Amino acid sequence: MPGGWWSGVIFVSIMVSGVACTGFRKTPEPASSEPDAVIEAYRHSTAALALPGATRAFQILPSGDLTNGDWVVRVHATGDGSPASLPKTIAFEDRWLPVAHWTRRTGAVRWDFEAVALPETGLYSAADHWTSFPAPRDSGLIVAIEARVSNKGVTPVDATLEFDLVDLDSTVVFLAPDAGETPPHLAWAGTGSNQAVNGWCSMPDIGAIARNRWRLRPHAVQTVRCLLPAYPVSAAALVSYSRLPRASLADQMRSVWRTEMARGAQFNLGDPEVESALRAALVVLLECRERRGTSWVPIGGPLHYRDVWLRDGARAIGALSMMGYGREARELSLGLMRYQWPQGAFLSQRGQLDGTGQVLWAFGQALLRPPSAESLEPFVASALAAWRWSERQRAVGRASGFPFGAMLPFADPRDNELVSAQLVGNDAWAIAGYRATVQLLRASGRAAEADSVARSCALYQLDFGAALRRSGSQDVPAAWQGGGRDWGNLSVSYPCGALSPLDSRCSALAKRVWMASGGAGLLAYGQRDSLQLYMGADLGTWALLTGRRASGDSVLSALLRWRSASGGAAELFSRSTRDFGTNPPPHATAAAALIGLIRNSMVFDDDDTLRLTLGARPSWWRYAHCRRLPTRWGTIDLEFEREGVEAQWRWSRVPVWTALTLPPGTVLRDRPAAPFRPGMRPDVLLAPPGTQFARVALAERVAP
């Protein structure tokens, strides 16, 4: 596969061969090798081992078994005949770096497991040449496992370890979408041949079972290695792969992921939890990309959501662009063009008419933050076709004389809204798409067409406001006809911009849904005990924009709390039992929501003003510095800190006004001297274009 993330991985594989590996900087081992010390938010701990572009992933099940959605590797461990306990926690290193650890115990015997996903392509073989595994995959991965069995007692014990290859059963909810209907013939590699097999193990194997038994003296340790390909491969290839030192491969994958994190925007907040959460979310978004022919497309998750939803893909593109991964965001935007119908609409899933506006919004996110040096013509042509489709729908509806005829037509998304109606979110996202189209046209120098789309956007917003008044709702309903579950309507202010953040309907909507959910933070999904992780995240940014900092921070706290020990977040789970049922983490949109809220807390650039430290937490004000933050006016750096009764900021020059939000609980002590101006709230300072430094005296806010 040419270029991109994989080229770096293949380089790493090359460095394994011969003495060249001595030039590779060794990555330090993780600070803690005790996975059970890592926080696990959910009732059951699980993890996904995936790679960008790989068409399958492995899930580490709560039992400590592994599956690729086509077959299962059952891991049986006993000490003196007693079965080992199930893992308490399956954790990634530093709760983000995708090298998994879990522990099982039986009596004095401890079983430590480590697993990492490695690229299947570009493998160094014993014959000193390069080989790639054959179809059916476009690109795949291999999971390397090391199991260490230790006798922690003072007397000898008998220990047995067994890896069994078995067919899927009803307990496994992750099914590979490309798995055949006929169960595969399962076998280990043995001594190596051209036969297609499902794994290699350093233990003796017979057919689908690999097993060993040891008599362990006190403090003795035995180590077992295992390789699990995502697809059946030749035994000879796996045997060749097994000759590579596992520790070197794992260390190099650590280096690969740390290098990936280092090339994007950097957030140094003095807050390890938030910084780790950002990295974990970014890993998920980078992994949730597949190839469709020559195109990259975003998928909903590495496990059971291996399909394209425009509503998820657009969010992933927006978050990647915020974090400085513009190339990946643009590649995914090009991939979404595969879902544009001849009439101009974008549709990936039946009835989800919000996809058209979401894709156009994603184009604006990927190409204008910062403005791309690449040609915008393919995106502009696609956006204009989508805009014309939407205008045709509105014209037909307006001519019908129906009460909400100027809005997009009836739809049944069969997803979250649970209603067949004209959905408010479809129109809000369409307005966001119109605005992005205007921006793309202006960036392309097509002023006349930009003015035409801008006029239609202004008319659309007037129609939107009239429809809200006609609906009789005191806030923003889910559907124009009433009924339905709140979903797209939660995004009308941010990011859609269909309503001003200061519109009273937005505050009424937030109050209604937060009260129904038991307070600001996560939103209830149908019933109060069922929580949805990301659908209320847009309200978190809305709260920051309106000065409701505590409400915005409560949303961030919830997003941070509900992460697994491997750093991912479930889409839906029970408040009381902490169980995600058949919907295991991680989910791409949950990752995108966390990135978006943290980034907006620091830098917000969605209107004509650069807004800094909107939601910066008190601990960040000790001193924070951020590097390479992409905005619509270029890539900027930012530093800020509070020293006693003063706050100061340093940031890169931009050609627009900058709004600086003061530390929580403070206001300006004095009226600012020119050229600075007071903001619309007493905790906001306005700096003119070109400003790079500000220092102000603070006073404590007096409660009303």
XYZ file of C-alpha atoms in Angstrom, residues 120-686:
567
model
C 0.821 -8.035 8.022
C 2.614 -6.539 5.017
C 6.332 -6.048 4.554
C 7.476 -8.976 6.693
C 11.099 -9.993 6.926
C 11.450 -13.679 6.125
C 14.136 -16.195 7.018
C 15.144 -16.322 3.344
C 16.146 -12.643 3.587
C 13.419 -11.376 1.299
C 10.106 -9.574 1.624
C 6.755 -11.267 1.374
C 3.106 -10.242 1.496
C 0.224 -12.517 2.306
C -2.320 -13.175 -0.471
C -6.009 -12.227 -0.860
C -8.784 -12.035 0.310
C -7.667 -8.959 2.242
C -6.741 -5.492 1.051
C -4.579 -5.136 4.136
C -4.493 -7.028 7.396
C -2.801 -7.401 10.711
C -1.256 -9.980 12.985
C -1.642 -9.963 16.758
C 1.485 -10.998 18.633
C 0.833 -12.385 22.122
C 3.256 -13.152 24.881
C 2.030 -15.163 27.867
C 4.207 -15.389 30.983
C 3.368 -17.936 33.679
C 5.026 -17.383 37.054
C 5.033 -19.344 40.285
C 4.807 -16.737 43.039
C 4.642 -19.358 45.782
C 7.200 -21.309 47.809
C 6.332 -24.810 46.590
C 6.348 -26.329 43.082
C 3.087 -26.250 41.101
C 1.766 -27.822 37.919
C 0.663 -25.237 35.358
C -1.103 -25.821 32.055
C -1.770 -23.364 29.237
C -3.908 -24.106 26.210
C -4.906 -22.066 23.158
C -7.917 -23.552 21.345
C -9.112 -22.390 17.927
C -12.910 -22.664 17.914
C -15.835 -21.484 15.805
C -17.891 -18.500 16.880
C -20.689 -19.125 19.333
C -23.605 -17.086 20.653
C -21.462 -15.425 23.332
C -19.458 -13.506 20.704
C -21.220 -10.372 19.446
C -18.492 -9.150 17.098
C -18.942 -10.681 13.632
C -16.510 -9.919 10.814
C -18.564 -8.497 7.911
C -16.473 -10.386 5.350
C -16.628 -13.757 7.126
C -18.005 -16.611 5.055
C -21.119 -18.532 5.971
C -19.160 -21.790 6.229
C -17.049 -22.059 9.408
C -13.334 -22.000 8.565
C -11.109 -25.027 8.944
C -9.068 -24.145 12.023
C -5.449 -25.183 12.517
C -2.141 -24.000 13.955
C 0.961 -23.604 11.823
C 2.911 -26.577 13.178
C 6.293 -26.895 11.494
C 5.342 -24.818 8.475
C 3.885 -25.614 5.065
C 1.845 -23.938 2.378
C -1.365 -24.907 4.160
C -3.586 -22.001 5.237
C -3.651 -21.800 9.030
C -5.119 -19.557 11.715
C -2.152 -19.025 13.974
C 1.296 -19.982 15.158
C 2.219 -20.892 18.730
C 5.494 -21.744 20.429
C 3.722 -24.567 22.307
C 3.221 -27.987 20.733
C 0.016 -28.155 18.739
C -2.321 -30.804 17.396
C -4.824 -29.530 14.876
C -6.733 -26.667 16.485
C -5.236 -27.051 19.980
C -1.861 -25.791 21.239
C -0.979 -26.905 24.766
C 1.887 -27.135 27.237
C 2.303 -28.268 30.824
C 5.066 -27.254 33.235
C 6.240 -28.225 36.680
C 7.141 -24.780 38.012
C 9.619 -24.426 40.839
C 9.126 -21.459 43.198
C 9.718 -18.145 41.358
C 10.123 -19.949 38.038
C 8.823 -18.277 34.871
C 7.858 -19.748 31.501
C 7.071 -17.729 28.389
C 4.839 -18.600 25.428
C 4.516 -16.712 22.145
C 1.579 -16.753 19.768
C 0.782 -15.098 16.413
C -2.816 -14.617 15.310
C -3.481 -13.361 11.764
C -6.752 -11.625 10.968
C -7.166 -13.968 7.973
C -5.880 -17.513 7.361
C -2.326 -17.405 5.994
C 0.248 -19.959 4.960
C 1.962 -21.805 7.777
C 5.359 -21.094 6.229
C 4.750 -17.336 6.327
C 3.735 -17.422 9.985
C 6.753 -19.540 10.886
C 8.952 -16.936 9.167
C 7.221 -14.173 11.073
C 7.725 -16.063 14.344
C 11.516 -15.788 13.939
C 11.322 -12.031 14.426
C 11.991 -11.022 18.045
C 8.611 -10.229 19.566
C 10.014 -7.720 22.043
C 11.627 -5.681 19.260
C 8.395 -5.641 17.256
C 6.358 -4.558 20.272
C 8.851 -1.801 21.118
C 8.834 -0.573 17.552
C 5.043 -0.452 17.465
C 5.238 1.644 20.615
C 7.569 3.978 18.766
C 5.293 4.049 15.723
C 2.298 5.123 17.795
C 4.258 7.698 19.764
C 5.546 9.132 16.504
C 1.982 9.281 15.195
C 0.876 11.224 18.259
C 3.829 13.612 17.979
C 3.112 14.757 14.436
C -0.275 16.297 15.229
C -1.380 19.118 17.514
C 0.206 18.989 20.969
C -1.728 19.672 24.172
C 0.518 20.057 27.203
C -1.958 20.905 29.952
C -0.329 19.458 33.044
C -3.331 17.117 33.129
C -2.268 13.508 32.404
C -5.848 12.207 32.317
C -6.951 14.646 29.611
C -3.751 14.246 27.599
C -4.049 10.447 27.703
C -7.725 10.656 26.719
C -6.848 12.790 23.702
C -4.257 10.272 22.525
C -6.608 7.335 23.059
C -9.362 9.032 21.051
C -6.930 9.883 18.267
C -5.724 6.262 18.097
C -9.340 5.148 17.646
C -9.959 7.630 14.800
C -6.734 6.707 13.013
C -7.629 3.018 13.290
C -11.220 3.520 12.136
C -10.212 3.945 8.498
C -10.527 1.354 5.749
C -9.793 1.189 2.065
C -12.538 0.941 -0.551
C -10.622 0.420 -3.744
C -8.222 3.370 -3.896
C -10.220 5.444 -1.400
C -9.982 5.803 2.360
C -13.313 5.774 4.184
C -14.203 6.261 7.870
C -15.893 3.405 9.724
C -17.941 3.544 12.905
C -15.653 1.312 14.955
C -13.014 -1.416 14.665
C -15.337 -4.203 15.834
C -19.073 -4.449 15.104
C -19.371 -1.040 13.415
C -17.202 -1.830 10.387
C -19.357 0.128 7.939
C -19.697 3.734 6.800
C -22.197 6.059 8.460
C -21.928 9.589 7.143
C -23.043 10.951 10.502
C -20.086 9.206 12.175
C -17.598 9.764 9.365
C -18.167 13.514 9.273
C -17.481 13.765 13.001
C -14.269 11.764 12.616
C -13.105 14.059 9.804
C -13.830 17.135 11.894
C -11.892 15.795 14.891
C -8.900 14.734 12.781
C -8.726 18.191 11.229
C -8.837 19.770 14.707
C -5.890 17.630 15.791
C -3.679 18.477 12.823
C -4.233 15.341 10.756
C -5.315 17.256 7.678
C -4.046 14.696 5.193
C -6.130 11.936 6.737
C -9.164 14.241 6.969
C -8.888 15.155 3.276
C -8.426 11.521 2.245
C -11.545 10.531 4.152
C -13.475 13.446 2.644
C -12.559 12.194 -0.821
C -13.716 8.740 0.253
C -17.130 10.070 1.225
C -17.677 11.189 -2.374
C -18.339 7.522 -3.101
C -21.650 8.008 -1.296
C -22.960 10.854 -3.447
C -25.944 9.791 -5.510
C -26.420 10.985 -9.111
C -29.128 13.402 -7.933
C -26.563 15.135 -5.676
C -27.540 13.856 -2.227
C -25.142 11.947 0.041
C -26.551 8.770 1.540
C -24.768 5.852 3.171
C -27.580 4.391 5.278
C -31.252 4.206 4.399
C -33.310 7.265 5.353
C -30.470 9.306 6.902
C -30.973 12.577 5.025
C -28.720 14.474 7.414
C -25.761 12.900 5.613
C -25.781 15.472 2.808
C -25.254 18.425 5.111
C -22.819 16.490 7.266
C -20.550 15.635 4.341
C -20.469 19.262 3.164
C -19.700 20.357 6.731
C -16.882 17.770 6.817
C -15.481 19.193 3.560
C -15.226 22.578 5.240
C -13.562 21.060 8.299
C -10.985 19.126 6.306
C -10.124 21.722 3.660
C -10.343 25.024 5.511
C -8.623 24.295 8.836
C -6.164 25.583 7.773
C -6.949 26.420 4.130
C -5.663 23.618 1.929
C -3.073 24.231 -0.760
C -4.636 21.419 -2.781
C -7.238 22.008 -5.452
C -10.709 22.447 -4.019
C -12.422 21.879 -7.364
C -13.574 18.261 -6.806
C -15.073 19.204 -3.436
C -16.645 22.411 -4.749
C -18.296 20.578 -7.649
C -19.602 17.896 -5.283
C -20.869 20.491 -2.781
C -22.692 22.469 -5.485
C -24.434 19.313 -6.710
C -25.560 18.558 -3.158
C -26.749 22.146 -2.636
C -28.801 22.019 -5.843
C -30.406 18.749 -4.728
C -31.399 20.303 -1.410
C -32.784 23.415 -3.097
C -34.868 21.240 -5.420
C -36.338 19.404 -2.440
C -37.209 22.674 -0.741
C -38.741 24.118 -3.897
C -41.004 21.108 -4.412
C -42.049 21.146 -0.768
C -42.698 24.887 -0.752
C -44.894 24.555 -3.839
C -46.948 21.835 -2.126
C -48.282 24.252 0.461
C -47.643 21.798 3.301
C -47.072 23.414 6.736
C -43.388 22.439 6.759
C -42.970 22.204 2.990
C -39.842 24.380 2.932
C -38.014 21.816 5.067
C -36.414 18.610 3.796
C -38.843 15.721 3.154
C -39.997 12.893 5.417
C -37.409 10.270 6.332
C -37.069 7.243 8.580
C -33.393 6.883 9.575
C -34.017 3.556 11.363
C -31.252 4.509 13.729
C -31.802 6.760 16.730
C -34.710 9.132 16.099
C -37.372 6.376 16.179
C -39.826 8.278 14.002
C -40.731 8.706 10.355
C -41.091 12.465 9.932
C -39.456 15.640 8.736
C -36.514 15.787 11.117
C -35.226 19.094 12.451
C -31.661 17.773 12.449
C -31.763 17.144 8.701
C -32.434 20.830 8.078
C -29.943 22.029 10.683
C -27.208 19.965 9.066
C -28.269 21.139 5.601
C -27.788 24.733 6.759
C -24.323 23.777 8.063
C -23.617 22.283 4.633
C -24.738 25.475 2.883
C -22.390 27.540 5.062
C -19.476 25.220 4.320
C -20.250 25.418 0.592
C -20.121 29.216 0.760
C -16.738 29.043 2.473
C -15.361 26.574 -0.083
C -16.564 28.731 -2.970
C -14.972 31.860 -1.520
C -11.719 29.992 -0.896
C -11.820 28.945 -4.568
C -12.313 32.524 -5.759
C -15.862 31.873 -7.016
C -17.477 34.910 -5.410
C -20.643 35.071 -7.514
C -21.580 31.457 -6.784
C -20.685 31.957 -3.129
C -23.066 34.925 -2.963
C -25.824 32.848 -4.547
C -25.445 29.999 -2.042
C -25.172 32.518 0.810
C -28.527 34.072 -0.175
C -30.173 30.646 -0.231
C -28.610 29.888 3.163
C -30.017 33.098 4.638
C -33.473 32.227 3.268
C -33.158 28.692 4.650
C -32.412 30.056 8.116
C -35.489 32.320 7.910
C -37.595 29.315 6.901
C -36.034 27.337 9.758
C -37.021 30.007 12.279
C -40.563 30.200 10.853
C -40.906 26.427 11.094
C -39.816 26.523 14.743
C -42.534 29.059 15.518
C -45.089 26.998 13.616
C -44.120 23.821 15.496
C -45.462 25.195 18.779
C -42.417 23.848 20.637
C -40.878 25.971 23.372
C -37.397 24.728 22.468
C -36.164 22.737 19.459
C -38.148 19.572 18.684
C -36.686 16.406 17.218
C -39.227 16.383 14.355
C -41.237 19.195 12.840
C -44.455 17.209 13.320
C -43.541 16.409 16.925
C -42.477 13.129 18.484
C -39.213 11.318 17.909
C -36.092 11.083 20.028
C -33.774 14.066 20.447
C -30.793 13.610 18.151
C -30.000 15.965 15.293
C -31.856 18.803 17.019
C -29.145 18.796 19.707
C -26.709 20.165 17.104
C -28.748 23.123 15.810
C -26.484 25.732 17.442
C -23.131 23.965 17.431
C -21.860 22.820 15.048
C -24.688 23.536 12.604
C -25.129 27.256 13.268
C -28.835 27.098 12.386
C -29.563 29.024 15.608
C -27.406 31.482 17.532
C -26.009 30.089 20.794
C -27.831 32.962 22.509
C -31.225 31.923 21.144
C -33.530 31.162 24.080
C -34.693 27.952 22.398
C -31.190 26.516 22.750
C -31.091 27.087 26.503
C -34.613 25.669 26.822
C -33.564 22.564 24.886
C -30.471 22.052 27.049
C -32.507 22.499 30.226
C -35.132 19.995 29.078
C -32.753 17.210 28.046
C -30.405 17.696 30.988
C -33.279 17.598 33.472
C -34.555 14.400 31.872
C -31.077 12.876 32.235
C -30.441 13.868 35.832
C -28.179 16.872 35.225
C -25.705 18.231 32.718
C -23.308 15.666 31.352
C -24.389 12.581 29.434
C -27.907 12.317 28.050
C -30.402 9.562 28.745
C -31.268 7.446 25.741
C -34.972 6.626 25.897
C -34.927 5.743 29.583
C -33.021 7.469 32.341
C -30.842 4.457 33.148
C -29.597 4.192 29.564
C -26.856 6.712 28.799
C -25.608 7.736 25.362
C -22.027 8.912 25.377
C -21.681 11.429 22.574
C -25.106 12.783 21.593
C -24.934 15.585 24.170
C -21.341 16.619 23.482
C -22.442 19.437 21.148
C -24.355 20.939 24.070
C -21.050 21.006 25.961
C -19.529 23.332 23.367
C -22.770 25.350 23.234
C -22.527 25.804 27.016
C -18.966 27.129 26.749
C -19.982 29.593 24.048
C -22.701 31.008 26.294
C -20.578 31.244 29.442
C -22.079 28.177 31.130
C -18.649 26.864 31.945
C -19.708 24.488 34.721
C -22.240 22.803 32.433
C -19.692 22.465 29.642
C -17.139 21.020 32.054
C -19.657 18.499 33.374
C -20.000 17.120 29.838
C -16.214 16.848 29.567
C -16.031 15.125 32.959
C -18.566 12.549 31.807
C -16.686 11.885 28.559
C -13.476 11.413 30.526
C -15.079 9.191 33.150
C -16.740 6.724 30.815
C -13.628 5.339 29.137
C -12.412 1.780 29.273
C -9.013 0.742 30.584
C -7.898 0.702 26.947
C -9.038 4.315 26.563
C -12.056 3.758 24.316
C -15.638 4.710 25.015
C -18.840 2.757 24.510
C -21.671 4.308 22.541
C -24.467 3.223 24.897
C -24.477 1.712 28.379
C -26.443 1.338 31.605
C -25.979 3.936 34.329
C -26.779 1.466 37.107
C -24.936 -1.658 35.933
C -22.181 -0.003 33.821
C -22.892 -2.672 31.201
C -22.597 -1.901 27.469
C -24.364 -5.118 26.483
C -23.676 -6.078 22.867
C -22.256 -2.650 21.967
C -18.618 -2.807 23.134
C -16.165 0.081 22.951
C -14.539 1.803 21.206
C -16.819 3.961 19.053
C -15.429 6.486 16.572
C -17.976 9.233 17.235
C -17.424 9.001 20.993
C -13.714 9.542 20.310
C -14.466 12.475 18.006
C -16.780 14.050 20.596
C -14.112 14.001 23.281
C -11.503 15.503 20.949
C -13.906 18.204 19.793
C -14.898 19.306 23.297
C -11.328 19.412 24.634
C -10.085 21.264 21.595
C -12.980 23.752 21.687
C -12.221 24.352 25.361
C -8.828 25.636 24.220
C -9.299 26.975 20.695
C -12.604 27.689 18.941
C -12.553 28.937 15.345
C -16.002 28.227 13.892
C -17.059 31.856 13.458
C -15.282 35.122 12.631
C -13.496 35.352 15.991
C -10.688 33.220 17.388
C -11.786 32.198 20.896
C -9.139 30.966 23.323
C -9.481 29.185 26.708
C -13.289 29.007 26.538
C -13.333 26.042 28.890
C -9.796 25.803 30.273
C -9.909 24.083 33.658
C -8.323 25.694 36.742
C -5.477 23.149 36.765
C -4.585 24.025 33.166
C -4.030 27.637 34.210
C -0.931 26.691 36.204
C 0.748 26.761 32.802
C -0.303 25.186 29.539
C 1.249 25.298 26.115
C -0.216 23.937 22.916
C 1.592 23.579 19.623
C 0.563 23.280 15.988
C -3.143 23.917 16.505
C -4.840 24.178 13.092
C -7.349 27.010 12.676
C -9.096 28.698 9.765
C -6.417 31.398 9.873
C -3.424 29.079 9.904
C -1.657 26.869 12.427
C -1.062 28.557 15.771
C 0.720 28.021 19.082
C -0.818 28.988 22.414
C 0.494 29.468 25.954
C -1.450 30.652 28.973
C -1.073 30.739 32.735
C -2.328 32.367 35.872
C 0.066 33.859 38.407
C -1.768 35.080 41.463
C -4.136 37.863 40.420
C -2.863 38.033 36.841
C -3.520 35.941 33.754
C -1.561 36.024 30.537
C -1.718 34.527 27.048
C 0.728 34.201 24.187
C -0.510 33.041 20.802
C 0.330 33.216 17.129
C -0.777 36.242 15.142
C -4.149 35.916 13.345
C -5.928 38.456 11.100
C -9.134 38.508 13.193
C -10.194 39.566 16.683
C -9.378 37.130 19.486
C -11.669 36.586 22.470
C -9.755 35.527 25.600
C -11.790 33.853 28.342
C -10.410 34.421 31.834
C -9.745 31.675 34.409
C -12.879 30.206 36.026
C -14.397 32.314 38.760
C -12.649 35.548 37.728
C -13.494 38.767 35.908
C -11.497 41.729 34.643
C -10.414 43.882 37.579
C -10.055 47.021 35.462
C -11.344 48.258 32.163
C -8.775 47.118 29.598
C -6.484 49.685 28.022
C -6.488 50.217 24.274
C -6.192 48.442 21.938
C -7.929 45.756 24.051
C -11.670 45.870 24.652
C -14.017 44.251 27.147
C -16.027 41.349 25.813
C -19.760 40.760 25.985
C -19.217 39.117 29.400
C -17.038 40.341 32.272
C -14.798 37.274 31.961
C -13.872 37.923 28.317
C -11.167 40.180 26.889
C -11.068 41.105 23.188
